[in-house]
PDB file of C-alpha atoms in Angstrom:
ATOM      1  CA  UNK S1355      10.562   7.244  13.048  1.00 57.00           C
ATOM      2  CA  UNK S1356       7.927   7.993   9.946  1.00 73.00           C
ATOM      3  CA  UNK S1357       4.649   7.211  11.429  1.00 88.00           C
ATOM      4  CA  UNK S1358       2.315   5.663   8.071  1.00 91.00           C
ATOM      5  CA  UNK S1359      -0.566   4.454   7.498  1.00 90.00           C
ATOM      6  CA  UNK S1360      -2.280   2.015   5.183  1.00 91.00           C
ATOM      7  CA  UNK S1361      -5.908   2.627   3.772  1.00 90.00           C
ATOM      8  CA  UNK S1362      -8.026   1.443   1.117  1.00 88.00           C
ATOM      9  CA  UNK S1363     -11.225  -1.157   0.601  1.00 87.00           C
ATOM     10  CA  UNK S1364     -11.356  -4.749   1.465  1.00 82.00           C
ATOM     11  CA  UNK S1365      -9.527  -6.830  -0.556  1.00 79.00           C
ATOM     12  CA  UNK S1366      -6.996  -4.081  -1.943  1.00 85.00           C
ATOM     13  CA  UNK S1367      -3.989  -6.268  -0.322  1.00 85.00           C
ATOM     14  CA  UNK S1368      -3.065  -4.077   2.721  1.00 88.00           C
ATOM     15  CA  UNK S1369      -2.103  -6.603   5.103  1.00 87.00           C
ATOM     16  CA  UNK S1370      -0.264  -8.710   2.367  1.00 88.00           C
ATOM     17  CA  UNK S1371       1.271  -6.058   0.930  1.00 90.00           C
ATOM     18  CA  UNK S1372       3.074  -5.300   4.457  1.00 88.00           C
ATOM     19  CA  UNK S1373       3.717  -9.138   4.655  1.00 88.00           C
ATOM     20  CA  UNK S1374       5.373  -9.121   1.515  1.00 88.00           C
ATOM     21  CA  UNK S1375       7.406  -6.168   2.721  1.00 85.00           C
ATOM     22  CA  UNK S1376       8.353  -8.185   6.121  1.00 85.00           C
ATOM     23  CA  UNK S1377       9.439 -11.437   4.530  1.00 84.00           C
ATOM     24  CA  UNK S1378      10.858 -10.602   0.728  1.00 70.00           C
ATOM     25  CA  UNK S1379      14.364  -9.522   2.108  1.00 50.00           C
ATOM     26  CA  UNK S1380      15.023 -12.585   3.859  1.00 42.00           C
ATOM     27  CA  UNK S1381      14.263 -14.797   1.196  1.00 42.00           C
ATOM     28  CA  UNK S1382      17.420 -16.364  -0.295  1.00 40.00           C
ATOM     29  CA  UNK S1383      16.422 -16.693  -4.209  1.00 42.00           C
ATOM     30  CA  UNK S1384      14.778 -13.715  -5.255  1.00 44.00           C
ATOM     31  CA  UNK S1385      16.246 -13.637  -9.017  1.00 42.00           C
ATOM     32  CA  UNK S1386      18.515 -10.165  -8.127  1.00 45.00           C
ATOM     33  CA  UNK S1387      21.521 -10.180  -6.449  1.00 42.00           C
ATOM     34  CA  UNK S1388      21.544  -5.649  -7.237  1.00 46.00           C
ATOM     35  CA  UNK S1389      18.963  -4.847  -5.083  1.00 50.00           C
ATOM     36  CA  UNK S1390      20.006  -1.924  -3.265  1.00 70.00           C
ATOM     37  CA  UNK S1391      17.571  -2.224   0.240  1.00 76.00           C
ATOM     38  CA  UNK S1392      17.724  -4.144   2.969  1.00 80.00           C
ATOM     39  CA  UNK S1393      14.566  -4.596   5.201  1.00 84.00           C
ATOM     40  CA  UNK S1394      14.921  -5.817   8.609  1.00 87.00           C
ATOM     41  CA  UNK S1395      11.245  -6.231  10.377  1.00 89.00           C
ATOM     42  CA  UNK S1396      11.415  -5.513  14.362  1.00 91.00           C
ATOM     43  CA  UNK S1397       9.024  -5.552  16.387  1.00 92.00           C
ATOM     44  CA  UNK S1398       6.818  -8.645  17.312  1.00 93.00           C
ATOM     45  CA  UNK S1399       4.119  -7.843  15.146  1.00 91.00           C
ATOM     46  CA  UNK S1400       6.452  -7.475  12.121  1.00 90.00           C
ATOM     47  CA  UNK S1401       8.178 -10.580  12.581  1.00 92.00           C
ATOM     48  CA  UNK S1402       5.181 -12.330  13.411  1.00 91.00           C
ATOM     49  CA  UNK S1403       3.394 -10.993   9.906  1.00 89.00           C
ATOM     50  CA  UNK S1404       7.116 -12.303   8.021  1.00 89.00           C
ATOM     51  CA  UNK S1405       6.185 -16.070   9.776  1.00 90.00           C
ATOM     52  CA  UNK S1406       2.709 -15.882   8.398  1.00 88.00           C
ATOM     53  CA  UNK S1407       3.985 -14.568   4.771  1.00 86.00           C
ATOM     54  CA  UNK S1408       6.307 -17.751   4.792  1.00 84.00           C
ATOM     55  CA  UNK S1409       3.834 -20.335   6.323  1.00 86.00           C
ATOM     56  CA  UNK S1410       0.799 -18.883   4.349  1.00 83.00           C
ATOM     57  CA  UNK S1411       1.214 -17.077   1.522  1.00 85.00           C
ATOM     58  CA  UNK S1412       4.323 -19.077   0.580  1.00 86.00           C
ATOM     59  CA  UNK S1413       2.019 -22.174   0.947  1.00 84.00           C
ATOM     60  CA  UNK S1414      -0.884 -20.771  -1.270  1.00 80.00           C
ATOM     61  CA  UNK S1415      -3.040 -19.491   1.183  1.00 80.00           C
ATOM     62  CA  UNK S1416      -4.178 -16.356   1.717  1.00 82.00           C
ATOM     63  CA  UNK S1417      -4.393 -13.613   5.098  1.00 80.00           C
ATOM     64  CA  UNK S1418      -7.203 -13.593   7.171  1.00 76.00           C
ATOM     65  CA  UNK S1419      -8.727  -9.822   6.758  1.00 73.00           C
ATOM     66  CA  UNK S1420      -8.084  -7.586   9.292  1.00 70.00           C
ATOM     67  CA  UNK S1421     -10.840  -7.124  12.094  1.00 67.00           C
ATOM     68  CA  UNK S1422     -12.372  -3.793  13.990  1.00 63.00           C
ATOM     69  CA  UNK S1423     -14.094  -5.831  16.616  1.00 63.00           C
ATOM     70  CA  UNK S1424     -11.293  -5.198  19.368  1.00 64.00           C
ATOM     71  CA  UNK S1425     -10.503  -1.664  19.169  1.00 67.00           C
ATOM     72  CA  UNK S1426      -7.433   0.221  17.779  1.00 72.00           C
ATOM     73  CA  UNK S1427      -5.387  -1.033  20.509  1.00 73.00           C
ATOM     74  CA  UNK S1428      -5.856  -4.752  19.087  1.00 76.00           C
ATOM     75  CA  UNK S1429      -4.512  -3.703  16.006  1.00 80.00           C
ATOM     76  CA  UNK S1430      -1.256  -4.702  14.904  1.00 84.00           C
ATOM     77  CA  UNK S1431       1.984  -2.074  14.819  1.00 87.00           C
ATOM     78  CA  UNK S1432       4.438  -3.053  12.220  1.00 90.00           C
ATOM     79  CA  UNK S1433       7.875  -1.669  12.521  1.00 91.00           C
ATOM     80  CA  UNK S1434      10.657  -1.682  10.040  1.00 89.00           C
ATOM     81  CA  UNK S1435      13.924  -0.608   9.273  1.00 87.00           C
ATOM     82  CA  UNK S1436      14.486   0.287   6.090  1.00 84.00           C
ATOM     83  CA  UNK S1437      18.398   0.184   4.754  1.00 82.00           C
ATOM     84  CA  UNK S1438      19.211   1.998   1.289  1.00 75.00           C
ATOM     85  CA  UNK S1439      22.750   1.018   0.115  1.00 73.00           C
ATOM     86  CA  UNK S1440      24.211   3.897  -2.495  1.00 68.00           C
ATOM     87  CA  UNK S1441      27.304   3.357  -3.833  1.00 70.00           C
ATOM     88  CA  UNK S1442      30.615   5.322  -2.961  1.00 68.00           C
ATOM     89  CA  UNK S1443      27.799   6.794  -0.362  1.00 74.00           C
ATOM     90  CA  UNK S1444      27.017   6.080   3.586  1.00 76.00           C
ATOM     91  CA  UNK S1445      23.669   3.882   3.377  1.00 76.00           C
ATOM     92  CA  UNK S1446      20.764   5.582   4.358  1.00 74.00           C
ATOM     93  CA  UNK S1447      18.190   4.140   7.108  1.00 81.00           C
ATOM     94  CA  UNK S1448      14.808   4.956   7.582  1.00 82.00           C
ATOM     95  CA  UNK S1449      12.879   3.703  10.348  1.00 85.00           C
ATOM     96  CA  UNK S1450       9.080   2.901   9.978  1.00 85.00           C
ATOM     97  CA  UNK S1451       6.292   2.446  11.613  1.00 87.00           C
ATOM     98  CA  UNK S1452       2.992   1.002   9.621  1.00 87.00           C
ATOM     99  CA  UNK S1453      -0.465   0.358  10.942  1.00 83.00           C
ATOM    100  CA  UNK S1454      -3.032  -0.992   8.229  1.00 81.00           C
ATOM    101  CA  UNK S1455      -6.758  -0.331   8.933  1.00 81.00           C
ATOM    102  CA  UNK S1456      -9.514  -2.145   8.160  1.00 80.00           C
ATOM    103  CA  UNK S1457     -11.329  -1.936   4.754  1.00 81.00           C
ATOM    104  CA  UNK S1458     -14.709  -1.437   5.922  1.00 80.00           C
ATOM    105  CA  UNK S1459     -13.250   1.911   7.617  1.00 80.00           C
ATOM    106  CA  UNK S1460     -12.046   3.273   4.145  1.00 83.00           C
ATOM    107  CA  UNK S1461     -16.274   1.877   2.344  1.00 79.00           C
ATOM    108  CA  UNK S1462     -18.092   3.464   5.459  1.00 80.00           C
ATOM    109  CA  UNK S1463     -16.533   6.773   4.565  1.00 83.00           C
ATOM    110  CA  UNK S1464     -18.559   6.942   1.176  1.00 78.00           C
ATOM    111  CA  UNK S1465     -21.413   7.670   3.469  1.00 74.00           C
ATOM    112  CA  UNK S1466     -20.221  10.193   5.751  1.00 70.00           C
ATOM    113  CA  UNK S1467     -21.424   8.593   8.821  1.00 64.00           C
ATOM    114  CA  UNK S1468     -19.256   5.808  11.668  1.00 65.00           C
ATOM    115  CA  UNK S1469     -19.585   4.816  14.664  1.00 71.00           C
ATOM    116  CA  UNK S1470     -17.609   5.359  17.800  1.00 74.00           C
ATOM    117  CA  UNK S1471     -14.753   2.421  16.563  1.00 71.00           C
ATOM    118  CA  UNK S1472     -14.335   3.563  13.157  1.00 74.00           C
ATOM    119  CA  UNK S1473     -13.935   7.395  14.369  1.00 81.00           C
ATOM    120  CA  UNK S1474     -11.158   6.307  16.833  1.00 82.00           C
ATOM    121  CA  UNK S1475      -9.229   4.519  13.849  1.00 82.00           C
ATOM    122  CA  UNK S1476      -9.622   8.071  11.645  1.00 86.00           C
ATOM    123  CA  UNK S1477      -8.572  10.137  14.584  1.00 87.00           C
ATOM    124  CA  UNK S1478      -5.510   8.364  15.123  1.00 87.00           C
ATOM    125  CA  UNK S1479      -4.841   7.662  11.197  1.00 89.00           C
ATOM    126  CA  UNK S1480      -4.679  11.693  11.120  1.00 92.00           C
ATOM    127  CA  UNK S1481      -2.878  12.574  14.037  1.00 91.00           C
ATOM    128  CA  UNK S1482       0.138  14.785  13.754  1.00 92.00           C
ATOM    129  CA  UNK S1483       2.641  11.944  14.523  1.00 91.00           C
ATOM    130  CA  UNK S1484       1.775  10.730  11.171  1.00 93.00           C
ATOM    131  CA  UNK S1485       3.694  11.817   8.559  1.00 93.00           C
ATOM    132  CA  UNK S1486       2.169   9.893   5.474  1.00 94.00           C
ATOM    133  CA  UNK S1487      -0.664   7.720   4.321  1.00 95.00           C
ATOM    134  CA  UNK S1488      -1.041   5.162   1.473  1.00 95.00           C
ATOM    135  CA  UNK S1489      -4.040   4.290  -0.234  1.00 94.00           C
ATOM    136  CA  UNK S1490      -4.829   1.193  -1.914  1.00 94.00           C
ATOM    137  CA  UNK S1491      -7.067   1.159  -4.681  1.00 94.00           C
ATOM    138  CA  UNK S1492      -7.475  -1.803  -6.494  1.00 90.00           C
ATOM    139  CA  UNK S1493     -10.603  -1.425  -8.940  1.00 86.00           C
ATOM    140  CA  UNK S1494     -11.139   0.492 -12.219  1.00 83.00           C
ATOM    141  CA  UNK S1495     -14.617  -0.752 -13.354  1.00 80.00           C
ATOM    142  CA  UNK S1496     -17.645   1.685 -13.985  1.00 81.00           C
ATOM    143  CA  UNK S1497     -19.176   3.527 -10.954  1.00 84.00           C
ATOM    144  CA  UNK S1498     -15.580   2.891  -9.296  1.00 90.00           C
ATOM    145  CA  UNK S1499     -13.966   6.417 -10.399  1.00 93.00           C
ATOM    146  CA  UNK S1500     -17.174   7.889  -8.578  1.00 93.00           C
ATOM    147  CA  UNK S1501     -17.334   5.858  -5.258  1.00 92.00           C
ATOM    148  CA  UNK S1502     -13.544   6.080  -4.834  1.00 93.00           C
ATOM    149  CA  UNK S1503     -13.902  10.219  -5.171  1.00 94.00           C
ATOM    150  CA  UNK S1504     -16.660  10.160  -2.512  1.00 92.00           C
ATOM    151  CA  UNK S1505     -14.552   7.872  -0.556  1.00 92.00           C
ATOM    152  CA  UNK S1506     -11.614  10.325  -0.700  1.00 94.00           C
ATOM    153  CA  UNK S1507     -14.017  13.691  -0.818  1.00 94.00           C
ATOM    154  CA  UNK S1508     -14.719  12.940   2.759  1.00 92.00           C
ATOM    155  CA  UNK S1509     -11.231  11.895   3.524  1.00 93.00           C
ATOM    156  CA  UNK S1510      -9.996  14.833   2.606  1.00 95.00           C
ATOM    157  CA  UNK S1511     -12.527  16.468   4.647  1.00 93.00           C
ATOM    158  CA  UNK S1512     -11.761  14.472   7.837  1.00 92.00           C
ATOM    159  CA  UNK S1513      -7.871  15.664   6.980  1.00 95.00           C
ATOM    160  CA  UNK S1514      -9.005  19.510   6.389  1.00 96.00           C
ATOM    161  CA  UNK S1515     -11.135  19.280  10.031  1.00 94.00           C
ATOM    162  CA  UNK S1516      -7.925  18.231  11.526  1.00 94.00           C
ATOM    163  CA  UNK S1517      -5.277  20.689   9.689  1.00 95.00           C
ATOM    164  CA  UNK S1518      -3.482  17.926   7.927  1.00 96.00           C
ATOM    165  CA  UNK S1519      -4.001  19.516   4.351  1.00 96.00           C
ATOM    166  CA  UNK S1520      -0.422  21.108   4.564  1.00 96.00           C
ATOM    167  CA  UNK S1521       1.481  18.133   6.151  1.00 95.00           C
ATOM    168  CA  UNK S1522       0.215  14.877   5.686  1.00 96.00           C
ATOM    169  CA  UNK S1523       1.770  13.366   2.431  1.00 97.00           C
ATOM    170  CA  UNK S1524      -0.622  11.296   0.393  1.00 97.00           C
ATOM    171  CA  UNK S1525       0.807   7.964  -1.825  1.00 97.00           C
ATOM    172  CA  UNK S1526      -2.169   6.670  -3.724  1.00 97.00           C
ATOM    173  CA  UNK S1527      -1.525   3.352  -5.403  1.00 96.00           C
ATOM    174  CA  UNK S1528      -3.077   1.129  -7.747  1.00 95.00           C
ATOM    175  CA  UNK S1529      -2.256  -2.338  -6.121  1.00 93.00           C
ATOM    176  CA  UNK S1530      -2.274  -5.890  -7.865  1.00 92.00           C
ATOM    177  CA  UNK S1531      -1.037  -4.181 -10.955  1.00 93.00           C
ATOM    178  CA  UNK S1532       0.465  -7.084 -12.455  1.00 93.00           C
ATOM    179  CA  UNK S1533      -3.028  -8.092 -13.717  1.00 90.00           C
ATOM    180  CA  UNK S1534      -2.495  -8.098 -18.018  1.00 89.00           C
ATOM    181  CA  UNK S1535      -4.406  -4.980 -18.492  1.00 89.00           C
ATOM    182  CA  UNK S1536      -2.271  -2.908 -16.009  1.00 92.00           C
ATOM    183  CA  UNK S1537       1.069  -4.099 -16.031  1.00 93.00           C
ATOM    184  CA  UNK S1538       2.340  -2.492 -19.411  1.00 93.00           C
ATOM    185  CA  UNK S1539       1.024   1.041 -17.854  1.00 93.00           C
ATOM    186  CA  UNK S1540       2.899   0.703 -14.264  1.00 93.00           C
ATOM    187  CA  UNK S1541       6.098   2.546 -15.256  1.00 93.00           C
ATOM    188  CA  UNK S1542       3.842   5.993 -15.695  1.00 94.00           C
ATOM    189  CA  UNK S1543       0.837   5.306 -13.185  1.00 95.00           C
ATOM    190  CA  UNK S1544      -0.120   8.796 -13.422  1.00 95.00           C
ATOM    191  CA  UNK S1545      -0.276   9.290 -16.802  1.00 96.00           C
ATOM    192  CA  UNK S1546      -1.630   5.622 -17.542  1.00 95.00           C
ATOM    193  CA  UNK S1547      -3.657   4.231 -15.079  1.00 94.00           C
ATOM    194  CA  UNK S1548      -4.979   6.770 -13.365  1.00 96.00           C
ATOM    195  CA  UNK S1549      -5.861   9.618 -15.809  1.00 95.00           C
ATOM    196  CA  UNK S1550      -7.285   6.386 -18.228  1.00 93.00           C
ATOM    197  CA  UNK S1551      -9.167   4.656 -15.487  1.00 93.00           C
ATOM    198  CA  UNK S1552      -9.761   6.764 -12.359  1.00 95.00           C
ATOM    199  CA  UNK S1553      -9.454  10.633 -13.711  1.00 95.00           C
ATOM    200  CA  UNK S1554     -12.092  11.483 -10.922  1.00 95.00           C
ATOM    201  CA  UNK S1555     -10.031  10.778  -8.020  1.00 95.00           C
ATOM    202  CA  UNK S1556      -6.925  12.379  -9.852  1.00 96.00           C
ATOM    203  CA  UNK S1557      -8.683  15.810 -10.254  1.00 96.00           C
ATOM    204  CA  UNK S1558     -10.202  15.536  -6.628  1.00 96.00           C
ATOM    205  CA  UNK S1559      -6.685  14.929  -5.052  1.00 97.00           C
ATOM    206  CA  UNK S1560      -5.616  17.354  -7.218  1.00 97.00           C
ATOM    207  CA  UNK S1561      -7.376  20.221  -6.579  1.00 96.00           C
ATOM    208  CA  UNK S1562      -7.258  19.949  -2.845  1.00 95.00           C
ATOM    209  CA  UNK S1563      -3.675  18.269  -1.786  1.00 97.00           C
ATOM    210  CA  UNK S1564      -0.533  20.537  -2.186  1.00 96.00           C
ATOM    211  CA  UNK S1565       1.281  19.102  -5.351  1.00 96.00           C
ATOM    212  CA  UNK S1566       4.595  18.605  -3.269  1.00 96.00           C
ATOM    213  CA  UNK S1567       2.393  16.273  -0.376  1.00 97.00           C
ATOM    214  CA  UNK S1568       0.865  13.970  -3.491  1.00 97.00           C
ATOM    215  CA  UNK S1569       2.169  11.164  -5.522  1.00 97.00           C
ATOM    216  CA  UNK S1570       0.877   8.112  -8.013  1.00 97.00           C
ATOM    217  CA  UNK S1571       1.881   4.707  -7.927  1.00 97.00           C
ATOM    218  CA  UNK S1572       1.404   1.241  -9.207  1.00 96.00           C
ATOM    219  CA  UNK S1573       2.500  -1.642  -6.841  1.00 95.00           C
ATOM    220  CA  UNK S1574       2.244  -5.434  -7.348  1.00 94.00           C
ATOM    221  CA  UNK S1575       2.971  -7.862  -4.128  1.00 92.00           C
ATOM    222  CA  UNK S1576       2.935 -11.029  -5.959  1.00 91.00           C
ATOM    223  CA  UNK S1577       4.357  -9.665  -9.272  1.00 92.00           C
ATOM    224  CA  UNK S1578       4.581 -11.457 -12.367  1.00 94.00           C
ATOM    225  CA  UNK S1579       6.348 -15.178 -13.210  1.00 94.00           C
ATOM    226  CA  UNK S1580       9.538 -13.836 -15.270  1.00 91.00           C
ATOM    227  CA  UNK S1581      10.482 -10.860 -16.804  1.00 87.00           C
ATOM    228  CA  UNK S1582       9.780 -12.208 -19.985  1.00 91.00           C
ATOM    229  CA  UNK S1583       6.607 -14.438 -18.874  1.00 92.00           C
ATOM    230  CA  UNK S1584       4.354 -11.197 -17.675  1.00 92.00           C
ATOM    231  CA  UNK S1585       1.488 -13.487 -16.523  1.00 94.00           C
ATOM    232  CA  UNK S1586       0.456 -12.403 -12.943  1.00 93.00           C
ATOM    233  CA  UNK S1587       1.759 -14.712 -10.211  1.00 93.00           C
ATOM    234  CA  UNK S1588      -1.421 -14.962  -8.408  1.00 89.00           C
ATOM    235  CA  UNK S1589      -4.695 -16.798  -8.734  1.00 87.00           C
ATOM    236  CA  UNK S1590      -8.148 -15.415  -7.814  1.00 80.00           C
ATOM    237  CA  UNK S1591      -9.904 -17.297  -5.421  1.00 76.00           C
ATOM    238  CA  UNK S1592     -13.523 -17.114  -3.440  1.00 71.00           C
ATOM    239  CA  UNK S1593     -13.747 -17.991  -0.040  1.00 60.00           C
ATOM    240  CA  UNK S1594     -15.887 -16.918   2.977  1.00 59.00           C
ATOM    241  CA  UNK S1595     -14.746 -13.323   3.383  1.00 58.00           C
ATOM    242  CA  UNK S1596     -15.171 -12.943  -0.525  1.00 60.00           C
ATOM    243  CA  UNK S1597     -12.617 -12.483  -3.263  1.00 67.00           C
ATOM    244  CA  UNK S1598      -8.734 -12.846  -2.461  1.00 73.00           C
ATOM    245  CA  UNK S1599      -5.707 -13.785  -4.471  1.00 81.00           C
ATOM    246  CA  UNK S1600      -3.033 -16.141  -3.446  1.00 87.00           C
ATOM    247  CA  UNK S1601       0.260 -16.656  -4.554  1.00 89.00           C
ATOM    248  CA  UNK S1602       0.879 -18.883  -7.708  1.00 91.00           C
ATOM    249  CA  UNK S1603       4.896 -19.815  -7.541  1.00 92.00           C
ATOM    250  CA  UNK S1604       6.649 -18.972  -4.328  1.00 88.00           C
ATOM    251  CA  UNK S1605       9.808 -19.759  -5.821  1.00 88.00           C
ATOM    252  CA  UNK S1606       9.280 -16.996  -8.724  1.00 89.00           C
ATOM    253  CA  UNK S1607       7.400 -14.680  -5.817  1.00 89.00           C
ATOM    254  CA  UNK S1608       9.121 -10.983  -6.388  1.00 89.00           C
ATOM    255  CA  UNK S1609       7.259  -7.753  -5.326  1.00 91.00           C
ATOM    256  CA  UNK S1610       7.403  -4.950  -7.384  1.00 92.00           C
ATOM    257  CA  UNK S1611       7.929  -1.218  -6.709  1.00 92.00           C
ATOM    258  CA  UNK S1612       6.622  -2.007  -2.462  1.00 90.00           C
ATOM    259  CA  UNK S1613       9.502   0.162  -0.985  1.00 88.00           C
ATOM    260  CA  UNK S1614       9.317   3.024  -2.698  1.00 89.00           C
ATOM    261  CA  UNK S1615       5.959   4.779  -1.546  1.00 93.00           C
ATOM    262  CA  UNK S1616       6.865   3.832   2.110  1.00 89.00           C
ATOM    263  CA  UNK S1617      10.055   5.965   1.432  1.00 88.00           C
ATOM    264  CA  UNK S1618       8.522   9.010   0.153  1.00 92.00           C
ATOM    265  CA  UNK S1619       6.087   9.095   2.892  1.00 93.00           C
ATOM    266  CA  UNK S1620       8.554   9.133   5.479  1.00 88.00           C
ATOM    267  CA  UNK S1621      11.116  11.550   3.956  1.00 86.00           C
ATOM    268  CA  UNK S1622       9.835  12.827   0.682  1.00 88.00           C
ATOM    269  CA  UNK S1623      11.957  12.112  -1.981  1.00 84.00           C
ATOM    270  CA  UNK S1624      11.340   9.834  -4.455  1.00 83.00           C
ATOM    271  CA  UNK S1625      13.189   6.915  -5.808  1.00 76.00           C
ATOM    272  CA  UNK S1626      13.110   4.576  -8.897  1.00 69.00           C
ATOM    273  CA  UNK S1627      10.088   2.029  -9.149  1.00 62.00           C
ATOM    274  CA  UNK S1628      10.781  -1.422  -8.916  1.00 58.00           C
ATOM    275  CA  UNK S1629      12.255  -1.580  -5.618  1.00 49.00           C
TER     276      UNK S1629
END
């Protein structure tokens, strides 16, 4: 089983982004009958994050954030199995295991210090059982290409200290991309978003991850209305914990490219976006 886990700052979608991972397959109208995965959540935690997408998200709310208070042992595991159907081929399964940490863990690391909690989280986010990490970034504005590199500068520290420079493989993805300025630029993320908008981090990650242990992507949870109505099918909201998004249609709700980082991090090769 492909041990992962999910970074990034608070409010990059972590926890609905897994969510949207647990419930999407089970949903009955989805606007494809070609999609070539089947994901079956199962463990308790998993199934119980699929009830919340449906009775939550599905309802226009959003996810409570994810809390430190308790320890890493009050954090939820989220298991999946992950079924790729290939034509004329035997369908390929990958089991996963996900835990997403909290986004205050990811900010605090700008400043090089943590407490006792946080350091527990790190230690076990880089132990060897863990083949892959994914990073959600979700901001492009100015100052946010230089607070994102000292962010990952001391990440990449933290995964040097603990000899994980050769073997831990490193998804970084631009999440909510199917706001209007980044949608049209999700099919070469690389190239597009991050090279336009975050060239820092790019030449940071670069220069100290081994080429074949780093990849770019764009993701979107909520996606867009219809393929030929590209408006984003979420609406900004503020509550109590700050800024979130919530869905906008449930019935036109259709994640895009979710599956794919999950699978290079657990096995390394690389599919097709959109999946």
């Amino acid at each position: 089983m492909g041990n992962i886990c999910v970074i990034g700052p608070r409010s990059s979608g972590k926890t609905t982004y897994l969510a949207a991972l647990a419930y999407f397959p089970d949903r009955k109208n989805v606007g494809t009958s070609s999609s070539s995965f089947n994901i079956q959540p199962l463990n308790e935690d998993a199934k119980e994050l699929a009830a919340k997408a449906e009775n939550i998200i599905c309802e226009g709310a959003s996810l409570a954030p994810t809390e430190v208070a308790g320890g890493i042992d009050s954090l939820p595991y989220y298991s999946f199995r992950l079924e790729k159907k290939q034509q004329f081929k035997k369908s390929v399964e990958i089991n996963l295991a996900v835990r997403d940490y909290p986004g205050e863990i990811f900010e605090e690391l700008e400043s090089g210090t943590s407490n006792s909690l946080h350091e527990e989280f790190m230690n076990e986010c880089l132990m060897k059982d863990v083949t892959g990490c994914l990073i959600l970034l979700t901001e492009w504005q100015k100052g946010t290409d230089k607070f994102y590199k000292r962010v990952l500068e001391r990440f990449i520290k933290l995964m040097d200290d603990r000899d994980r420079i050769a073997d831990l493989r490193i998804a970084v993805a631009m999440s909510k991309c199917e706001r209007g300025e980044l949608w049209p630029c999700r099919l070469e993320p690389e190239m597009d978003l991050f090279d336009v908008h975050l060239p820092k981090i790019k030449t940071t990650l670069q220069t100290k991850i081994p080429e074949k242990n780093l990849q770019f992507y764009a993701i979107s949870t909520f996606g867009v209305l219809k393929r030929n109505d590209p408006r984003p099918n979420r609406i900004d909201e503020i509550g109590t914990n700050g800024r979130h998004s919530v869905l906008r249609n449930a019935s036109a709700w259709r994640p895009y490219n979710t599956i794919a980082p999950l699978c290079w991090l657990s096995n390394g090769k690389r599919m097709k976006a959109d999946a």
